[in-house]
mmCIF file of C-alpha atoms and ligand atoms in Angstrom:
data_model
loop_
_atom_site.group_PDB
_atom_site.id
_atom_site.type_symbol
_atom_site.label_atom_id
_atom_site.label_comp_id
_atom_site.label_asym_id
_atom_site.label_seq_id
_atom_site.Cartn_x
_atom_site.Cartn_y
_atom_site.Cartn_z
ATOM 1 C CA MET A 1 60.081 -115.978 -90.870
ATOM 2 C CA ALA A 2 61.061 -119.774 -91.573
ATOM 3 C CA ARG A 3 60.651 -120.661 -95.478
ATOM 4 C CA ARG A 4 57.042 -122.953 -95.786
ATOM 5 C CA GLY A 5 57.657 -125.777 -98.410
ATOM 6 C CA LEU A 6 56.747 -125.767 -101.496
ATOM 7 C CA LEU A 7 53.787 -128.783 -102.725
ATOM 8 C CA VAL A 8 54.608 -130.412 -105.593
ATOM 9 C CA VAL A 9 52.415 -132.690 -107.119
ATOM 10 C CA PHE A 10 54.077 -135.362 -109.098
ATOM 11 C CA ALA A 11 51.554 -136.887 -111.725
ATOM 12 C CA GLY A 12 51.028 -139.357 -114.607
ATOM 13 C CA ALA A 13 49.586 -142.160 -115.757
ATOM 14 C CA SER A 14 49.859 -145.189 -113.775
ATOM 15 C CA GLY A 15 53.039 -148.053 -114.991
ATOM 16 C CA VAL A 16 54.678 -144.408 -116.482
ATOM 17 C CA GLY A 17 57.753 -144.408 -114.365
ATOM 18 C CA LYS A 18 57.025 -141.657 -111.859
ATOM 19 C CA GLY A 19 57.835 -144.521 -108.419
ATOM 20 C CA THR A 20 61.157 -144.602 -110.333
ATOM 21 C CA ILE A 21 61.847 -141.049 -110.625
ATOM 22 C CA MET A 22 60.883 -140.057 -107.619
ATOM 23 C CA LYS A 23 63.074 -142.755 -106.079
ATOM 24 C CA GLN A 24 65.783 -140.773 -107.885
ATOM 25 C CA VAL A 25 65.156 -137.533 -107.115
ATOM 26 C CA LEU A 26 64.460 -137.516 -103.395
ATOM 27 C CA PRO A 27 67.721 -138.482 -101.932
ATOM 28 C CA GLN A 28 68.686 -135.290 -103.591
ATOM 29 C CA ASP A 29 67.968 -133.040 -100.982
ATOM 30 C CA GLU A 30 67.408 -133.481 -97.473
ATOM 31 C CA ARG A 31 64.664 -131.527 -97.468
ATOM 32 C CA PHE A 32 62.143 -133.434 -100.260
ATOM 33 C CA ARG A 33 59.703 -135.993 -98.435
ATOM 34 C CA LEU A 34 57.276 -138.259 -100.624
ATOM 35 C CA SER A 35 53.718 -138.024 -98.813
ATOM 36 C CA VAL A 36 52.586 -141.418 -98.073
ATOM 37 C CA SER A 37 48.309 -142.017 -99.415
ATOM 38 C CA ALA A 38 46.082 -144.169 -97.875
ATOM 39 C CA THR A 39 44.431 -146.910 -100.318
ATOM 40 C CA THR A 40 41.918 -149.675 -100.521
ATOM 41 C CA ARG A 41 43.078 -151.742 -103.148
ATOM 42 C CA LEU A 42 45.271 -154.467 -101.895
ATOM 43 C CA PRO A 43 48.964 -154.084 -101.693
ATOM 44 C CA ARG A 44 51.400 -155.933 -104.392
ATOM 45 C CA GLU A 45 54.139 -158.252 -103.817
ATOM 46 C CA GLY A 46 56.761 -156.182 -101.708
ATOM 47 C CA GLU A 47 55.100 -153.090 -100.913
ATOM 48 C CA VAL A 48 54.672 -152.478 -97.164
ATOM 49 C CA ASP A 49 52.084 -150.850 -94.837
ATOM 50 C CA GLY A 50 53.149 -147.279 -94.427
ATOM 51 C CA ARG A 51 55.976 -147.253 -96.752
ATOM 52 C CA GLU A 52 54.348 -147.666 -100.387
ATOM 53 C CA TYR A 53 51.101 -146.647 -98.900
ATOM 54 C CA TYR A 54 48.621 -147.111 -95.887
ATOM 55 C CA PHE A 55 46.707 -149.865 -97.124
ATOM 56 C CA ILE A 56 43.320 -149.748 -95.467
ATOM 57 C CA THR A 57 39.670 -151.024 -95.478
ATOM 58 C CA ARG A 58 36.906 -149.196 -97.202
ATOM 59 C CA GLU A 59 35.124 -148.872 -94.521
ATOM 60 C CA ARG A 60 38.140 -147.228 -92.621
ATOM 61 C CA TYR A 61 38.342 -144.983 -95.700
ATOM 62 C CA ASP A 62 34.967 -143.228 -96.020
ATOM 63 C CA GLN A 63 35.399 -142.791 -92.519
ATOM 64 C CA MET A 64 38.487 -140.451 -93.019
ATOM 65 C CA VAL A 65 37.005 -138.826 -96.161
ATOM 66 C CA ARG A 66 34.003 -137.788 -93.622
ATOM 67 C CA ASP A 67 35.973 -136.679 -90.904
ATOM 68 C CA GLY A 68 37.903 -134.440 -93.522
ATOM 69 C CA MET A 69 41.205 -136.182 -92.694
ATOM 70 C CA PHE A 70 42.403 -135.913 -96.685
ATOM 71 C CA LEU A 71 43.435 -133.238 -98.507
ATOM 72 C CA GLU A 72 42.267 -134.612 -101.570
ATOM 73 C CA HIS A 73 40.573 -138.075 -102.450
ATOM 74 C CA ALA A 74 39.729 -139.874 -105.811
ATOM 75 C CA GLU A 75 38.488 -143.023 -106.422
ATOM 76 C CA TYR A 76 40.634 -144.858 -109.910
ATOM 77 C CA CYS A 77 39.831 -148.284 -111.035
ATOM 78 C CA GLY A 78 37.894 -149.241 -108.757
ATOM 79 C CA ASN A 79 40.592 -148.669 -105.559
ATOM 80 C CA GLY A 80 39.929 -145.324 -103.214
ATOM 81 C CA TYR A 81 42.844 -143.134 -102.968
ATOM 82 C CA GLY A 82 43.506 -140.364 -100.497
ATOM 83 C CA THR A 83 46.550 -137.943 -98.961
ATOM 84 C CA PRO A 84 46.443 -137.557 -95.232
ATOM 85 C CA LYS A 85 46.644 -134.256 -94.455
ATOM 86 C CA ALA A 86 47.985 -133.603 -90.921
ATOM 87 C CA PRO A 87 51.333 -134.581 -92.076
ATOM 88 C CA VAL A 88 51.904 -133.101 -94.941
ATOM 89 C CA MET A 89 50.703 -129.196 -93.022
ATOM 90 C CA GLU A 90 53.052 -130.073 -90.858
ATOM 91 C CA MET A 91 56.437 -131.426 -93.032
ATOM 92 C CA LEU A 92 55.079 -127.557 -95.092
ATOM 93 C CA ASP A 93 55.510 -126.164 -91.849
ATOM 94 C CA ARG A 94 59.040 -127.407 -91.124
ATOM 95 C CA GLY A 95 60.024 -126.217 -94.560
ATOM 96 C CA LEU A 96 60.182 -129.330 -96.267
ATOM 97 C CA ASP A 97 58.971 -129.808 -99.988
ATOM 98 C CA VAL A 98 56.365 -132.461 -100.158
ATOM 99 C CA PHE A 99 55.953 -134.450 -103.416
ATOM 100 C CA LEU A 100 52.545 -135.894 -103.930
ATOM 101 C CA GLU A 101 52.569 -138.928 -105.702
ATOM 102 C CA ILE A 102 48.782 -138.658 -107.629
ATOM 103 C CA GLU A 103 46.253 -139.163 -110.294
ATOM 104 C CA LEU A 104 44.384 -136.416 -111.706
ATOM 105 C CA ASN A 105 41.611 -135.419 -110.017
ATOM 106 C CA GLY A 106 43.309 -135.445 -106.586
ATOM 107 C CA PHE A 107 45.953 -133.161 -108.606
ATOM 108 C CA LEU A 108 42.503 -130.536 -109.617
ATOM 109 C CA GLN A 109 41.113 -130.579 -105.592
ATOM 110 C CA VAL A 110 44.960 -129.756 -104.341
ATOM 111 C CA LYS A 111 45.206 -126.977 -106.849
ATOM 112 C CA GLU A 112 41.869 -125.359 -105.874
ATOM 113 C CA ALA A 113 42.363 -125.149 -102.007
ATOM 114 C CA TYR A 114 46.215 -124.250 -102.827
ATOM 115 C CA PRO A 115 46.562 -122.182 -106.195
ATOM 116 C CA GLU A 116 50.841 -121.518 -105.684
ATOM 117 C CA LEU A 117 51.104 -125.195 -106.010
ATOM 118 C CA LEU A 118 53.310 -126.621 -108.000
ATOM 119 C CA SER A 119 52.375 -129.389 -110.256
ATOM 120 C CA ILE A 120 54.726 -131.506 -112.849
ATOM 121 C CA PHE A 121 52.679 -134.261 -115.327
ATOM 122 C CA VAL A 122 55.236 -137.280 -116.491
ATOM 123 C CA VAL A 123 54.028 -138.450 -120.054
ATOM 124 C CA PRO A 124 54.978 -142.033 -121.961
ATOM 125 C CA PRO A 125 57.563 -142.008 -124.528
ATOM 126 C CA SER A 126 53.990 -143.828 -126.383
ATOM 127 C CA MET A 127 50.918 -145.605 -125.547
ATOM 128 C CA ASP A 128 52.544 -148.470 -126.760
ATOM 129 C CA GLU A 129 55.491 -148.436 -124.408
ATOM 130 C CA LEU A 130 53.220 -147.453 -121.347
ATOM 131 C CA ARG A 131 51.442 -151.160 -122.275
ATOM 132 C CA ALA A 132 54.235 -152.532 -122.745
ATOM 133 C CA ARG A 133 55.812 -151.335 -119.235
ATOM 134 C CA LEU A 134 52.594 -152.071 -117.396
ATOM 135 C CA ILE A 135 52.519 -155.951 -118.794
ATOM 136 C CA GLY A 136 56.283 -155.350 -118.065
ATOM 137 C CA ARG A 137 55.684 -154.981 -114.319
ATOM 138 C CA GLY A 138 53.369 -157.890 -113.725
ATOM 139 C CA THR A 139 51.695 -156.601 -111.062
ATOM 140 C CA GLU A 140 48.107 -156.344 -112.696
ATOM 141 C CA THR A 141 45.143 -158.676 -114.101
ATOM 142 C CA ASP A 142 44.362 -158.047 -117.812
ATOM 143 C CA GLU A 143 41.434 -156.162 -117.017
ATOM 144 C CA SER A 144 43.574 -153.862 -114.608
ATOM 145 C CA ILE A 145 45.817 -153.065 -117.340
ATOM 146 C CA GLU A 146 42.839 -152.033 -119.984
ATOM 147 C CA SER A 147 41.222 -149.984 -117.328
ATOM 148 C CA ARG A 148 44.375 -148.220 -116.630
ATOM 149 C CA LEU A 149 45.163 -147.465 -120.499
ATOM 150 C CA CYS A 150 42.232 -146.260 -120.734
ATOM 151 C CA THR A 151 42.003 -143.799 -117.715
ATOM 152 C CA ALA A 152 45.756 -143.202 -118.798
ATOM 153 C CA MET A 153 44.544 -142.094 -122.045
ATOM 154 C CA TYR A 154 42.346 -139.373 -120.562
ATOM 155 C CA GLU A 155 44.581 -138.368 -117.812
ATOM 156 C CA ILE A 156 47.488 -137.032 -121.011
ATOM 157 C CA SER A 157 44.946 -135.606 -122.674
ATOM 158 C CA GLN A 158 44.694 -133.205 -119.897
ATOM 159 C CA LYS A 159 48.570 -132.546 -119.338
ATOM 160 C CA ASP A 160 48.118 -128.525 -120.121
ATOM 161 C CA LEU A 161 46.639 -128.649 -116.791
ATOM 162 C CA PHE A 162 49.994 -129.291 -115.287
ATOM 163 C CA ASP A 163 52.623 -126.422 -114.961
ATOM 164 C CA HIS A 164 55.173 -128.537 -116.366
ATOM 165 C CA ILE A 165 55.473 -131.602 -118.661
ATOM 166 C CA ILE A 166 58.242 -134.346 -118.640
ATOM 167 C CA ILE A 167 58.561 -137.018 -120.595
ATOM 168 C CA ASN A 168 60.302 -140.388 -119.479
ATOM 169 C CA ASP A 169 62.047 -141.409 -122.051
ATOM 170 C CA ASP A 170 65.007 -141.663 -119.894
ATOM 171 C CA VAL A 171 64.877 -142.133 -116.152
ATOM 172 C CA ASP A 172 68.227 -139.890 -115.098
ATOM 173 C CA ARG A 173 66.961 -137.037 -117.519
ATOM 174 C CA ALA A 174 63.419 -137.047 -116.683
ATOM 175 C CA ALA A 175 64.648 -136.722 -112.635
ATOM 176 C CA GLY A 176 67.279 -134.087 -113.441
ATOM 177 C CA GLU A 177 64.453 -132.481 -114.772
ATOM 178 C CA VAL A 178 62.663 -132.710 -112.005
ATOM 179 C CA LEU A 179 65.359 -131.113 -110.209
ATOM 180 C CA ALA A 180 65.696 -128.356 -112.361
ATOM 181 C CA ILE A 181 61.708 -127.533 -112.179
ATOM 182 C CA ILE A 182 62.026 -127.019 -108.166
ATOM 183 C CA ARG A 183 65.216 -125.203 -108.364
ATOM 184 C CA ASN A 184 63.866 -122.692 -110.600
ATOM 185 C CA LYS A 185 60.657 -122.663 -108.331
ATOM 186 C CA ARG A 186 62.839 -122.336 -105.088
ATOM 187 C CA GLU A 187 64.639 -118.912 -107.213
ATOM 188 C CA GLU A 188 61.515 -117.864 -107.810
ATOM 189 C CA ASN A 189 60.056 -117.588 -104.717
ATOM 190 C CA LEU A 190 62.878 -115.908 -102.580
ATOM 191 C CA SER A 191 63.342 -113.048 -105.604
HETATM 192 P P1 LIG B 201 48.664 -147.372 -107.840
HETATM 193 O O1 LIG B 201 47.675 -148.452 -107.596
HETATM 194 O O2 LIG B 201 49.519 -148.231 -109.382
HETATM 195 O O3 LIG B 201 49.527 -147.256 -107.109
HETATM 196 O O4 LIG B 201 47.852 -146.575 -108.096
HETATM 197 C C1 LIG B 201 46.741 -145.734 -109.076
HETATM 198 C C2 LIG B 201 46.862 -143.911 -109.198
HETATM 199 O O5 LIG B 201 46.768 -143.676 -108.250
HETATM 200 C C3 LIG B 201 48.371 -143.618 -109.251
HETATM 201 O O6 LIG B 201 47.976 -142.584 -111.115
HETATM 202 C C4 LIG B 201 48.866 -142.703 -108.084
HETATM 203 O O7 LIG B 201 49.686 -141.620 -108.252
HETATM 204 C C5 LIG B 201 47.205 -142.464 -107.877
HETATM 205 N N1 LIG B 201 47.182 -142.251 -106.290
HETATM 206 C C6 LIG B 201 48.427 -142.856 -105.227
HETATM 207 N N2 LIG B 201 48.107 -142.269 -104.389
HETATM 208 C C7 LIG B 201 46.730 -141.549 -104.583
HETATM 209 C C8 LIG B 201 46.486 -140.261 -103.314
HETATM 210 O O8 LIG B 201 46.520 -140.541 -102.677
HETATM 211 N N3 LIG B 201 45.185 -139.486 -104.409
HETATM 212 C C9 LIG B 201 45.183 -139.817 -105.518
HETATM 213 N N4 LIG B 201 44.497 -138.537 -105.704
HETATM 214 N N5 LIG B 201 45.540 -140.454 -106.196
HETATM 215 C C10 LIG B 201 47.035 -141.464 -106.096
#
């Protein structure tokens, strides 16, 4: 029977650099895919609908929740985020490894439904560094930065729920670590 793909949750505080690490990891293997989430938050400059996110209205989001179209969904700093279920299932069936870049509550929901998933949590070298990155990104208001830092502190306190914790002190090293974790898991599944 064809191999089913790996489901990988890639989590970590907002601003920790998950997106940058993913940009390095995804081209390394033709079987890797990143799930595109839906969100009610407004696009940031440079974000494209259907690429970073599907930007949807609160009404549409609530309807998708009611219709059971999300694999998981959660509120984060005042906005709704959800992983559309059908594309993820279809990719896994095709043997592709699917990364979900999601926050803690979403991870807990997926973990309950798919205990076999692989989970990785990225931590910043320090909270000062995280604050500096959020400010440096220039995409958030002061209020949003404070709210994200507060959520980050809680998420980091829960990091032991994940299979692997990696420190993003160097993007190349962190990306290498993600690749090694996935290769090990594939080998484990084969044996
Ligand atoms: P941002 O607004 O910075 O793009 O994302 C805020 C947080 O929501 C990040 O931690 C991001 O990983 C998470 N997130 C993005 N998409 C989803 C999703 O589909 N579900 C959940 N639960 N969290 C998501």
